[in-house]
Short mmCIF file of C-alpha atoms in Angstrom, two decimals:
data_model
loop_
_atom_site.label_atom_id
_atom_site.label_comp_id
_atom_site.label_asym_id
_atom_site.label_seq_id
_atom_site.Cartn_x
_atom_site.Cartn_y
_atom_site.Cartn_z
CA UNK N 50 25.55 43.03 -54.95
CA UNK N 51 24.81 42.24 -51.29
CA UNK N 52 23.63 44.70 -48.68
CA UNK N 53 22.70 44.31 -45.04
CA UNK N 54 21.86 46.63 -42.11
CA UNK N 55 22.14 45.33 -38.57
CA UNK N 56 23.27 45.97 -34.99
CA UNK N 57 26.86 45.19 -34.13
CA UNK N 58 27.13 42.78 -31.20
CA UNK N 59 30.89 42.96 -30.58
CA UNK N 60 30.61 45.42 -27.67
CA UNK N 61 27.70 47.06 -25.79
CA UNK N 62 27.78 50.21 -27.96
CA UNK N 63 25.55 48.35 -30.46
CA UNK N 64 26.48 50.55 -33.45
CA UNK N 65 24.07 50.33 -36.37
CA UNK N 66 26.13 49.02 -39.27
CA UNK N 67 25.53 48.95 -42.99
CA UNK N 68 27.57 46.56 -45.10
CA UNK N 69 27.59 46.42 -48.92
CA UNK N 70 29.42 44.03 -51.22
CA UNK N 71 30.01 44.95 -54.88
CA UNK N 72 32.16 42.68 -57.04
CA UNK N 73 33.95 41.20 -54.02
CA UNK N 74 34.71 44.55 -52.34
CA UNK N 75 33.00 45.09 -48.99
CA UNK N 76 32.25 48.60 -47.67
CA UNK N 77 31.09 49.11 -44.10
CA UNK N 78 29.62 52.27 -42.56
CA UNK N 79 28.41 53.10 -39.04
CA UNK N 80 31.17 51.29 -37.17
CA UNK N 81 33.01 53.20 -34.44
CA UNK N 82 35.92 50.72 -34.31
CA UNK N 83 37.83 48.31 -36.57
CA UNK N 84 36.36 45.23 -34.86
CA UNK N 85 32.94 46.39 -36.03
CA UNK N 86 34.19 46.51 -39.59
CA UNK N 87 35.42 42.90 -39.46
CA UNK N 88 32.19 41.81 -37.77
CA UNK N 89 30.14 43.49 -40.49
CA UNK N 90 32.08 41.84 -43.31
CA UNK N 91 31.64 38.42 -41.76
CA UNK N 92 27.95 39.01 -41.09
CA UNK N 93 27.38 39.98 -44.72
CA UNK N 94 29.41 37.26 -46.42
CA UNK N 95 29.38 34.31 -44.05
CA UNK N 96 27.55 34.77 -40.76
CA UNK N 97 28.13 32.11 -38.12
CA UNK N 98 26.37 31.28 -34.88
CA UNK N 99 26.73 29.01 -31.91
CA UNK N 100 23.65 26.78 -31.78
CA UNK N 101 21.94 25.46 -28.65
CA UNK N 102 19.23 22.85 -28.99
CA UNK N 103 17.91 19.64 -27.47
CA UNK N 104 18.96 16.06 -28.05
CA UNK N 105 16.17 13.68 -27.08
CA UNK N 106 17.50 10.60 -25.29
CA UNK N 107 14.75 8.00 -24.71
CA UNK N 108 12.13 10.72 -24.57
CA UNK N 109 14.17 12.94 -22.22
CA UNK N 110 15.35 16.29 -23.59
CA UNK N 111 19.07 16.90 -23.04
CA UNK N 112 20.44 20.39 -23.79
CA UNK N 113 23.39 20.39 -26.22
CA UNK N 114 25.38 23.03 -28.06
CA UNK N 115 28.01 23.45 -30.78
CA UNK N 116 31.56 23.93 -29.53
CA UNK N 117 32.20 26.69 -32.06
CA UNK N 118 30.05 28.89 -34.32
CA UNK N 119 28.68 27.29 -37.51
CA UNK N 120 27.41 28.97 -40.71
CA UNK N 121 23.86 30.31 -40.33
CA UNK N 122 23.00 28.62 -43.61
CA UNK N 123 23.70 25.20 -42.06
CA UNK N 124 21.81 25.65 -38.78
CA UNK N 125 18.67 23.70 -39.73
CA UNK N 126 20.71 20.88 -41.28
CA UNK N 127 22.80 20.59 -38.10
CA UNK N 128 19.63 20.46 -35.96
CA UNK N 129 18.34 17.63 -38.16
CA UNK N 130 21.67 15.80 -37.87
CA UNK N 131 21.61 16.12 -34.05
CA UNK N 132 18.08 14.69 -33.97
CA UNK N 133 19.29 11.65 -35.93
CA UNK N 134 22.13 10.79 -33.57
CA UNK N 135 22.03 7.40 -31.83
CA UNK N 136 23.46 7.26 -28.32
CA UNK N 137 23.33 3.97 -26.40
CA UNK N 138 23.84 5.36 -22.91
CA UNK N 139 22.54 8.50 -21.16
CA UNK N 140 25.15 11.18 -21.92
CA UNK N 141 26.95 12.93 -19.09
CA UNK N 142 27.63 16.66 -18.67
CA UNK N 143 30.10 17.94 -21.30
CA UNK N 144 30.22 14.62 -23.15
CA UNK N 145 30.89 15.07 -26.87
CA UNK N 146 28.08 13.22 -28.66
CA UNK N 147 29.22 14.08 -32.16
CA UNK N 148 32.55 15.23 -33.50
CA UNK N 149 32.79 17.64 -36.45
CA UNK N 150 29.08 17.65 -37.23
CA UNK N 151 28.38 17.93 -40.98
CA UNK N 152 32.03 18.89 -41.48
CA UNK N 153 31.57 22.28 -39.83
CA UNK N 154 34.51 21.77 -37.49
CA UNK N 155 32.15 22.05 -34.51
CA UNK N 156 31.47 19.19 -32.07
CA UNK N 157 28.18 18.70 -30.27
CA UNK N 158 28.56 18.75 -26.50
CA UNK N 159 26.09 18.07 -23.68
CA UNK N 160 25.21 21.07 -21.50
CA UNK N 161 22.83 19.77 -18.89
CA UNK X 684 5.75 19.79 13.67
CA UNK X 685 9.53 19.88 13.54
CA UNK X 686 11.94 22.54 14.75
CA UNK X 687 15.21 23.46 13.14
CA UNK X 688 17.87 26.13 13.49
CA UNK X 689 20.11 27.80 10.93
CA UNK X 690 21.92 31.13 10.78
CA UNK X 691 20.31 32.17 7.49
CA UNK X 692 17.29 30.89 5.60
CA UNK X 693 17.52 31.48 1.86
CA UNK X 694 14.23 31.34 0.02
CA UNK X 695 14.88 30.11 -3.52
CA UNK X 696 17.56 27.80 -4.95
CA UNK X 697 18.19 29.54 -8.26
CA UNK X 698 21.39 31.42 -9.14
CA UNK X 699 20.64 34.17 -6.59
CA UNK X 700 19.98 31.83 -3.68
CA UNK X 701 22.95 29.60 -4.47
CA UNK X 702 25.48 32.44 -4.76
CA UNK X 703 24.30 33.97 -1.48
CA UNK X 704 24.42 30.57 0.27
CA UNK X 705 27.96 29.80 -0.90
CA UNK X 706 29.16 33.21 0.29
CA UNK X 707 27.50 32.81 3.70
CA UNK X 708 29.03 29.36 4.14
CA UNK X 709 32.46 30.81 3.26
CA UNK X 710 32.05 33.17 6.20
CA UNK X 711 31.67 30.25 8.58
CA UNK X 712 27.91 30.56 9.02
CA UNK X 713 25.14 28.00 8.43
CA UNK X 714 22.69 28.78 5.61
CA UNK X 715 19.83 26.59 4.38
CA UNK X 716 18.22 26.90 0.94
CA UNK X 717 14.48 26.28 0.70
CA UNK X 718 13.59 25.28 -2.88
CA UNK X 719 10.12 24.31 -4.13
CA UNK X 720 11.26 22.26 -7.14
CA UNK X 721 12.98 18.87 -7.11
CA UNK X 722 16.31 20.30 -8.27
CA UNK X 723 18.36 23.44 -7.66
CA UNK X 724 18.97 25.84 -10.53
CA UNK X 725 15.87 27.97 -10.71
CA UNK X 726 14.89 29.35 -14.09
CA UNK X 727 18.34 28.45 -15.51
CA UNK X 728 17.26 24.80 -15.75
CA UNK X 729 15.16 25.69 -18.78
CA UNK X 730 17.58 28.17 -20.36
CA UNK X 731 19.42 26.01 -22.87
CA UNK X 732 20.60 29.00 -24.93
CA UNK X 733 23.97 30.66 -24.37
CA UNK X 734 24.91 34.18 -23.32
CA UNK X 735 25.48 33.43 -19.63
CA UNK X 736 28.73 33.70 -17.73
CA UNK X 737 30.79 36.01 -19.95
CA UNK X 738 31.40 38.29 -16.95
CA UNK X 739 31.48 35.85 -14.03
CA UNK X 740 33.17 32.83 -15.63
CA UNK X 741 34.92 34.65 -18.48
CA UNK X 742 33.35 32.36 -21.08
CA UNK X 743 30.01 32.12 -22.82
CA UNK X 744 27.89 29.35 -21.31
CA UNK X 745 24.36 28.10 -21.66
CA UNK X 746 22.00 28.71 -18.74
CA UNK X 747 22.14 25.00 -17.91
CA UNK X 748 25.96 25.04 -17.78
CA UNK X 749 25.88 28.10 -15.50
CA UNK X 750 23.41 26.31 -13.24
CA UNK X 751 25.52 23.12 -13.26
CA UNK X 752 28.57 25.08 -12.09
CA UNK X 753 26.66 26.69 -9.22
CA UNK X 754 24.87 23.53 -8.14
CA UNK X 755 28.28 21.83 -7.98
CA UNK X 756 29.73 24.69 -5.91
CA UNK X 757 26.70 24.67 -3.62
CA UNK X 758 27.05 20.94 -2.99
CA UNK X 759 30.82 21.13 -2.54
CA UNK X 760 30.44 23.97 -0.04
CA UNK X 761 28.21 21.67 2.03
CA UNK X 762 25.22 24.00 1.96
CA UNK X 763 22.06 22.45 3.44
CA UNK X 764 19.19 22.27 0.97
CA UNK X 765 15.50 21.44 1.43
CA UNK X 766 13.99 20.49 -1.94
CA UNK X 767 10.27 20.24 -2.79
CA UNK X 768 9.70 22.54 0.17
CA UNK X 769 7.46 25.59 0.39
CA UNK X 770 7.71 28.62 2.66
CA UNK X 771 4.46 29.46 4.41
CA UNK X 772 5.53 32.47 6.46
CA UNK X 773 8.60 34.66 6.87
CA UNK X 774 9.97 36.86 9.59
CA UNK X 775 13.59 37.80 10.23
CA UNK X 776 13.92 35.14 12.94
CA UNK X 777 11.42 32.46 11.96
CA UNK X 778 10.62 30.82 8.64
CA UNK X 779 7.85 28.21 8.51
CA UNK X 780 8.31 25.58 5.81
CA UNK X 781 5.97 22.85 4.55
CA UNK X 782 7.01 19.70 2.68
CA UNK X 783 6.24 15.98 2.54
CA UNK X 784 7.65 15.60 6.06
CA UNK X 785 5.13 18.08 7.41
CA UNK X 786 5.67 21.53 8.91
CA UNK X 787 9.11 22.74 9.97
CA UNK X 788 9.69 25.86 12.08
CA UNK X 789 13.15 27.15 11.23
CA UNK X 790 14.71 29.58 13.71
CA UNK X 791 17.23 31.88 12.11
CA UNK X 792 19.13 35.18 12.48
CA UNK X 793 18.47 36.50 8.97
CA UNK X 794 16.60 35.73 5.77
CA UNK X 795 17.62 36.13 2.12
CA UNK X 796 14.78 36.50 -0.37
CA UNK X 797 15.73 34.99 -3.75
CA UNK X 798 12.38 33.85 -5.14
CA UNK X 799 12.76 35.28 -8.62
CA UNK X 800 9.78 36.27 -10.76
CA UNK X 801 6.63 34.89 -12.31
CA UNK X 802 5.24 35.94 -15.68
CA UNK X 803 2.45 38.38 -16.47
CA UNK X 804 -0.42 36.64 -18.22
CA UNK X 805 -3.12 37.67 -20.71
CA UNK X 806 -5.29 38.91 -17.86
CA UNK X 807 -2.59 41.38 -16.82
CA UNK X 808 -2.65 43.07 -20.24
CA UNK X 809 -6.42 43.05 -20.56
CA UNK X 810 -6.47 40.54 -23.43
CA UNK X 811 -10.05 40.17 -24.67
CA UNK X 812 -11.93 37.67 -26.77
CA UNK X 813 -12.48 33.99 -26.19
CA UNK X 814 -10.49 31.91 -23.70
CA UNK X 815 -9.29 28.87 -25.60
CA UNK X 816 -6.30 26.65 -24.99
CA UNK X 817 -3.35 27.90 -26.97
CA UNK X 818 -2.59 31.08 -25.06
CA UNK X 819 0.59 30.65 -23.03
CA UNK X 820 3.36 32.66 -21.47
CA UNK X 821 6.78 32.37 -23.11
CA UNK X 822 8.42 30.84 -20.04
CA UNK X 823 5.71 28.20 -19.90
CA UNK X 824 6.39 27.25 -23.54
CA UNK X 825 10.12 27.25 -22.82
CA UNK X 826 9.59 24.80 -19.94
CA UNK X 827 7.43 22.48 -22.04
CA UNK X 828 9.94 22.35 -24.88
CA UNK X 829 13.20 22.31 -22.95
CA UNK X 830 12.23 20.25 -19.89
CA UNK X 831 9.44 18.00 -21.22
CA UNK X 832 10.32 17.88 -24.92
CA UNK X 833 6.82 18.96 -26.00
CA UNK X 834 6.35 21.56 -28.76
CA UNK X 835 2.82 22.95 -28.32
CA UNK X 836 2.31 24.82 -31.59
CA UNK X 837 3.34 24.97 -35.25
CA UNK X 838 2.51 28.56 -36.22
CA UNK X 839 2.40 30.87 -33.21
CA UNK X 840 2.18 34.63 -32.88
CA UNK X 841 4.53 36.04 -30.25
CA UNK X 842 3.47 39.12 -28.31
CA UNK X 843 6.33 41.04 -26.71
CA UNK X 844 9.88 41.61 -27.92
CA UNK X 845 11.55 41.20 -24.53
CA UNK X 846 14.38 38.69 -24.40
CA UNK X 847 12.24 35.70 -23.52
CA UNK X 848 9.92 36.37 -26.48
CA UNK X 849 12.89 36.62 -28.84
CA UNK X 850 14.57 33.53 -27.41
CA UNK X 851 11.35 31.56 -27.85
CA UNK X 852 10.95 32.77 -31.45
CA UNK X 853 14.28 31.10 -32.18
CA UNK X 854 13.63 28.07 -30.01
CA UNK X 855 10.30 27.34 -31.69
CA UNK X 856 11.92 27.73 -35.12
CA UNK X 857 14.72 25.30 -34.29
CA UNK X 858 12.09 22.81 -33.14
CA UNK X 859 10.30 22.95 -36.49
CA UNK X 860 7.64 25.56 -35.78
CA UNK X 861 7.20 28.69 -37.86
CA UNK X 862 6.40 31.72 -35.68
CA UNK X 863 4.69 34.13 -38.05
CA UNK X 864 5.64 37.35 -36.25
CA UNK X 865 6.78 39.05 -33.07
CA UNK X 866 4.65 42.03 -31.98
CA UNK X 867 5.81 44.85 -29.74
CA UNK X 868 3.49 47.52 -28.32
CA UNK X 869 6.28 50.04 -27.76
CA UNK X 870 8.12 52.08 -30.39
CA UNK X 871 11.39 50.26 -29.76
CA UNK X 872 12.29 46.68 -28.98
CA UNK X 873 12.65 45.65 -25.36
CA UNK X 874 15.32 42.97 -25.52
CA UNK X 875 19.08 42.88 -26.03
CA UNK X 876 20.17 43.90 -29.54
CA UNK X 877 22.06 40.66 -30.05
CA UNK X 878 18.80 38.78 -29.66
CA UNK X 879 17.12 40.81 -32.42
CA UNK X 880 19.96 39.73 -34.71
CA UNK X 881 20.28 36.11 -33.57
CA UNK X 882 16.63 35.25 -32.93
CA UNK X 883 14.67 37.22 -35.53
CA UNK X 884 16.91 38.40 -38.37
CA UNK X 885 18.65 35.03 -38.72
CA UNK X 886 15.31 33.30 -39.28
CA UNK X 887 13.52 36.09 -41.16
CA UNK X 888 10.88 36.44 -38.46
CA UNK X 889 9.26 39.87 -38.85
CA UNK X 890 8.99 42.26 -35.91
CA UNK X 891 6.10 44.75 -35.91
CA UNK X 892 6.50 47.68 -33.53
CA UNK X 893 3.62 49.73 -32.09
CA UNK X 894 1.40 46.72 -32.66
CA UNK X 895 -0.45 44.51 -30.21
CA UNK X 896 -3.02 41.71 -29.96
CA UNK X 897 -6.54 43.05 -29.37
CA UNK X 898 -8.63 39.89 -29.40
CA UNK X 899 -8.26 36.12 -29.16
CA UNK X 900 -10.49 34.06 -31.48
CA UNK X 901 -11.54 30.42 -31.26
CA UNK X 902 -12.85 27.96 -28.71
CA UNK X 903 -11.96 25.40 -27.32
CA UNK X 904 -8.64 25.82 -29.16
CA UNK X 905 -7.26 29.04 -30.53
CA UNK X 906 -7.97 29.80 -34.19
CA UNK X 907 -6.23 33.14 -34.46
CA UNK X 908 -5.88 36.65 -33.12
CA UNK X 909 -6.84 40.16 -34.15
CA UNK X 910 -3.83 42.45 -34.15
CA UNK X 911 -3.80 46.24 -34.50
CA UNK X 912 -1.40 49.16 -34.54
CA UNK X 913 -1.50 51.43 -31.47
CA UNK X 914 -1.35 55.19 -31.07
CA UNK X 915 0.77 57.34 -28.71
CA UNK X 916 -1.38 56.27 -25.75
CA UNK X 917 -1.08 52.58 -26.61
CA UNK X 918 -4.71 52.51 -27.72
CA UNK X 919 -5.50 50.29 -30.73
CA UNK X 920 -6.24 52.15 -33.96
CA UNK X 921 -9.53 50.65 -35.11
CA UNK X 922 -9.06 50.57 -38.89
CA UNK X 923 -5.68 48.80 -38.59
CA UNK X 924 -7.29 45.70 -37.07
CA UNK X 925 -6.24 42.52 -38.90
CA UNK X 926 -6.93 38.82 -38.39
CA UNK X 927 -3.91 36.51 -38.13
CA UNK X 928 -4.52 32.78 -38.15
CA UNK X 929 -2.39 30.94 -35.58
CA UNK X 930 -2.33 27.85 -33.38
CA UNK X 931 -0.69 29.53 -30.42
CA UNK X 932 -0.30 32.94 -28.80
CA UNK X 933 2.94 33.23 -26.85
CA UNK X 934 2.97 36.08 -24.34
CA UNK X 935 6.21 37.78 -23.33
CA UNK X 936 4.66 40.74 -21.56
CA UNK X 937 6.64 41.24 -18.41
CA UNK X 938 7.72 39.70 -15.14
CA UNK X 939 6.38 40.15 -11.63
CA UNK X 940 8.73 39.78 -8.66
CA UNK X 941 7.39 36.88 -6.62
CA UNK X 942 7.48 38.92 -3.43
CA UNK X 943 4.11 38.41 -1.76
CA UNK X 944 5.49 36.12 0.97
CA UNK X 945 6.88 39.16 2.73
CA UNK X 946 3.90 41.47 3.00
CA UNK X 947 5.23 43.82 5.70
CA UNK X 948 8.20 45.24 3.81
CA UNK X 949 8.10 48.65 2.12
CA UNK X 950 7.57 48.41 -1.63
CA UNK X 951 9.11 50.56 -4.37
CA UNK X 952 6.33 51.20 -6.90
CA UNK X 953 8.89 51.66 -9.66
CA UNK X 954 10.20 48.11 -9.40
CA UNK X 955 7.11 46.57 -7.79
CA UNK X 956 9.54 45.12 -5.31
CA UNK X 957 11.28 45.82 -2.02
CA UNK X 958 12.78 49.14 -1.08
CA UNK X 959 16.36 48.32 -0.10
CA UNK X 960 19.34 50.08 1.43
CA UNK X 961 22.91 49.81 0.11
CA UNK X 962 23.22 46.36 1.70
CA UNK X 963 20.15 45.22 -0.27
CA UNK X 964 18.37 44.89 3.08
CA UNK X 965 14.60 45.47 2.97
CA UNK X 966 12.78 47.78 5.38
CA UNK X 967 12.65 44.79 7.73
CA UNK X 968 15.97 44.47 9.53
CA UNK X 969 17.89 41.31 8.59
CA UNK X 970 15.63 40.43 5.69
CA UNK X 971 17.69 40.92 2.51
CA UNK X 972 16.78 40.47 -1.16
CA UNK X 973 18.73 39.66 -4.32
CA UNK X 974 18.22 38.51 -7.89
CA UNK X 975 15.07 38.91 -9.95
CA UNK X 976 12.78 39.20 -6.92
CA UNK X 977 14.50 42.53 -6.20
CA UNK X 978 14.62 43.76 -9.80
CA UNK X 979 14.54 41.96 -13.14
CA UNK X 980 18.05 41.37 -14.49
CA UNK X 981 19.15 40.77 -18.09
CA UNK X 982 22.37 38.95 -17.21
CA UNK X 983 22.63 36.25 -14.58
CA UNK X 984 26.23 37.37 -13.97
CA UNK X 985 24.83 40.53 -12.36
CA UNK X 986 22.47 38.39 -10.27
CA UNK X 987 25.45 36.40 -9.01
CA UNK X 988 27.41 39.53 -8.16
CA UNK X 989 24.43 41.06 -6.34
CA UNK X 990 23.82 37.82 -4.43
CA UNK X 991 27.46 37.48 -3.37
CA UNK X 992 27.22 41.05 -2.06
CA UNK X 993 24.07 40.13 -0.13
CA UNK X 994 25.80 37.02 1.22
CA UNK X 995 28.63 39.19 2.52
CA UNK X 996 26.23 41.75 4.02
CA UNK X 997 24.07 39.13 5.74
CA UNK X 998 27.18 37.54 7.23
CA UNK X 999 28.47 40.89 8.46
CA UNK X 1000 25.08 41.71 9.94
CA UNK X 1001 24.96 38.45 11.91
CA UNK X 1002 28.54 38.93 13.10
CA UNK X 1003 27.73 42.48 14.25
CA UNK X 1004 30.01 44.06 11.64
CA UNK X 1005 27.44 46.01 9.65
CA UNK X 1006 27.26 49.76 10.42
CA UNK X 1007 23.93 51.20 9.46
CA UNK X 1008 24.28 54.85 10.51
CA UNK X 1009 22.38 57.83 9.06
CA UNK X 1010 20.32 57.03 5.98
CA UNK X 1011 20.22 59.13 2.80
CA UNK X 1012 17.78 58.64 -0.06
CA UNK X 1013 18.62 57.80 -3.66
CA UNK X 1014 16.03 59.06 -6.13
CA UNK X 1015 15.68 58.43 -9.86
CA UNK X 1016 15.77 61.72 -11.81
CA UNK X 1017 15.12 62.49 -15.47
CA UNK X 1018 15.79 59.62 -17.78
CA UNK X 1019 16.10 57.04 -14.99
CA UNK X 1020 13.26 54.57 -14.46
CA UNK X 1021 14.45 53.20 -11.10
CA UNK X 1022 17.56 52.64 -9.01
CA UNK X 1023 18.69 49.87 -6.70
CA UNK X 1024 19.43 50.63 -3.89
CA UNK X 1025 17.01 53.31 -2.73
CA UNK X 1026 19.18 54.55 0.11
CA UNK X 1027 22.71 54.44 1.48
CA UNK X 1028 24.29 55.01 4.86
CA UNK X 1029 26.61 57.83 5.82
CA UNK X 1030 29.33 55.56 7.28
CA UNK X 1031 32.85 56.26 6.11
CA UNK X 1032 34.83 54.38 3.52
CA UNK X 1033 34.04 52.14 0.60
CA UNK X 1034 31.78 52.75 -2.34
CA UNK X 1035 28.21 52.08 -3.40
CA UNK X 1036 27.24 50.37 -6.66
CA UNK X 1037 23.99 51.78 -8.03
CA UNK X 1038 22.12 49.71 -10.59
CA UNK X 1039 19.51 51.37 -12.80
CA UNK X 1040 17.57 51.34 -16.03
CA UNK X 1041 16.94 54.32 -18.29
CA UNK X 1042 13.49 55.32 -19.47
CA UNK X 1043 14.21 55.42 -23.21
CA UNK X 1044 16.91 55.08 -25.84
CA UNK X 1045 19.85 57.47 -25.37
CA UNK X 1046 22.69 58.14 -27.80
CA UNK X 1047 25.82 59.78 -26.36
CA UNK X 1048 24.30 60.15 -22.92
CA UNK X 1049 25.72 61.55 -19.71
CA UNK X 1050 25.05 60.26 -16.20
CA UNK X 1051 24.65 63.10 -13.66
CA UNK X 1052 24.39 62.71 -9.87
CA UNK X 1053 23.17 65.73 -7.91
CA UNK X 1054 23.00 66.49 -4.21
CA UNK X 1055 20.58 69.38 -3.91
CA UNK X 1056 21.69 71.78 -6.65
CA UNK X 1057 25.28 70.54 -6.81
CA UNK X 1058 26.54 68.06 -9.35
CA UNK X 1059 28.71 65.68 -7.33
CA UNK X 1060 29.42 63.13 -10.08
CA UNK X 1061 29.21 63.10 -13.85
CA UNK X 1062 30.19 60.53 -16.48
CA UNK X 1063 29.63 60.01 -20.22
CA UNK X 1064 27.54 56.89 -20.81
CA UNK X 1065 27.38 56.40 -24.59
CA UNK X 1066 24.41 54.50 -25.99
CA UNK X 1067 21.96 53.03 -23.55
CA UNK X 1068 18.39 51.81 -23.62
CA UNK X 1069 15.76 50.47 -21.24
CA UNK X 1070 16.51 46.89 -22.25
CA UNK X 1071 19.98 46.86 -20.66
CA UNK X 1072 20.61 47.30 -16.95
CA UNK X 1073 23.45 49.72 -16.23
CA UNK X 1074 25.45 50.55 -13.13
CA UNK X 1075 27.69 53.19 -11.63
CA UNK X 1076 29.99 52.82 -8.63
CA UNK X 1077 30.53 55.95 -6.57
CA UNK X 1078 32.95 56.43 -3.69
CA UNK X 1079 31.37 57.23 -0.33
CA UNK X 1080 33.75 60.22 -0.12
CA UNK X 1081 31.56 61.99 -2.71
CA UNK X 1082 28.22 60.98 -1.15
CA UNK X 1083 27.06 63.25 1.65
CA UNK X 1084 23.28 63.61 1.39
CA UNK X 1085 20.14 62.69 -0.52
CA UNK X 1086 21.05 62.25 -4.17
CA UNK X 1087 19.22 62.26 -7.48
CA UNK X 1088 20.61 60.19 -10.37
CA UNK X 1089 19.73 61.38 -13.90
CA UNK X 1090 20.60 60.51 -17.48
CA UNK X 1091 20.87 63.39 -19.91
CA UNK X 1092 21.64 63.81 -23.59
#
């Protein structure tokens, strides 16, 4: 059984949600709209986030981000993979420095 | 000493200054931005996290992407910019600037104040104990990591659950540090709810409410801190004192509008910044203010909107199109910590957008605007809390005197 309480971030109402999973069936309480229910289920079973971090090019920090949300469980592994990238030239704004990082479907793009 | 002439001098090249400058240039006038750093962008240069631009650009951007867009627009608009330049004195018609070229006297018709904020430090909260290295403000740590690539600690304690404290909890974690806890002196968290989820819960960083740091231990480098729970009056409860070993204390304890350059303008004690009329003009005619120097924003999109409004108002003022008329006061009532603006003019037509923060958490609230004993405007406002700036736009047709804005259950 899985259970989690958290704030919904879909809209500014910030409802306090409670999601429980028993034998594959997810129950959600506290949501004031159907979007909140879907958000809660995803947060409980497979939360995803967009990640922003730095890629260090020749000692200079370059801000980068994922082009789509990745599973929370893979965040630290993705950070490590970004730190191991080898780029031969200083990347330009919005250059993709890695496609489909760790098979998450997200690319890594330069933001600064 | 050099002399120069522009229509408007804009002090600060962050998002506020840039948006105002672009707007002023659009109106056919000549603005100049005075910026102390070597690049435009302001605080956004170190904000590599996302959450910016959902309102203004319709997509979620990082702070650096938002800055990039505005720097590009500023350059393309042909706005004059003086980098690595400092303002020494300000009046509505003369701004004195110092840089490597020497002193420049800039004659102008109006000034826009867009200096942003600086951070409160340990001294401001009466932090006691030893004074080792290892006590920093959150923005300082953010700059070191994101601009210089230096991570100054491995196991910090973070004091303050405002957005910057939460953002840094996550940032430090992603850079291999392990923040042991975030402490908050109030009963509720200060920052946006999404940051509690995405900066603390995701990384299992505990948040302790009604708790603060009472003493710093260690010299010349920090060894740890004493933390304690606080009572209703924010006084530490002696027998809850506990030692936490750490190699850094990161302070996220508030921002101070960097307003001291303009000492003659009337100050609103509630915001610690300028009293402004509906045009965001200070008590000094033709000196306007926008962005964080006027009041601390949570979303840069609101800063941009406010600064575009100021750009329009400054332009109108210079072109003789701004009607000031009879002034009425806007006062914060129950449940409202402060409002911007503090007054409006009786001229006909249009509407006024009032920005405000509430004093505490409200569920199913109602915004009420009164003129004397009469309720002239009322609106349900749902959930709101002090951590999120709110606004209400009211038509001038309804506004006929001094008003008091309140939030009620």
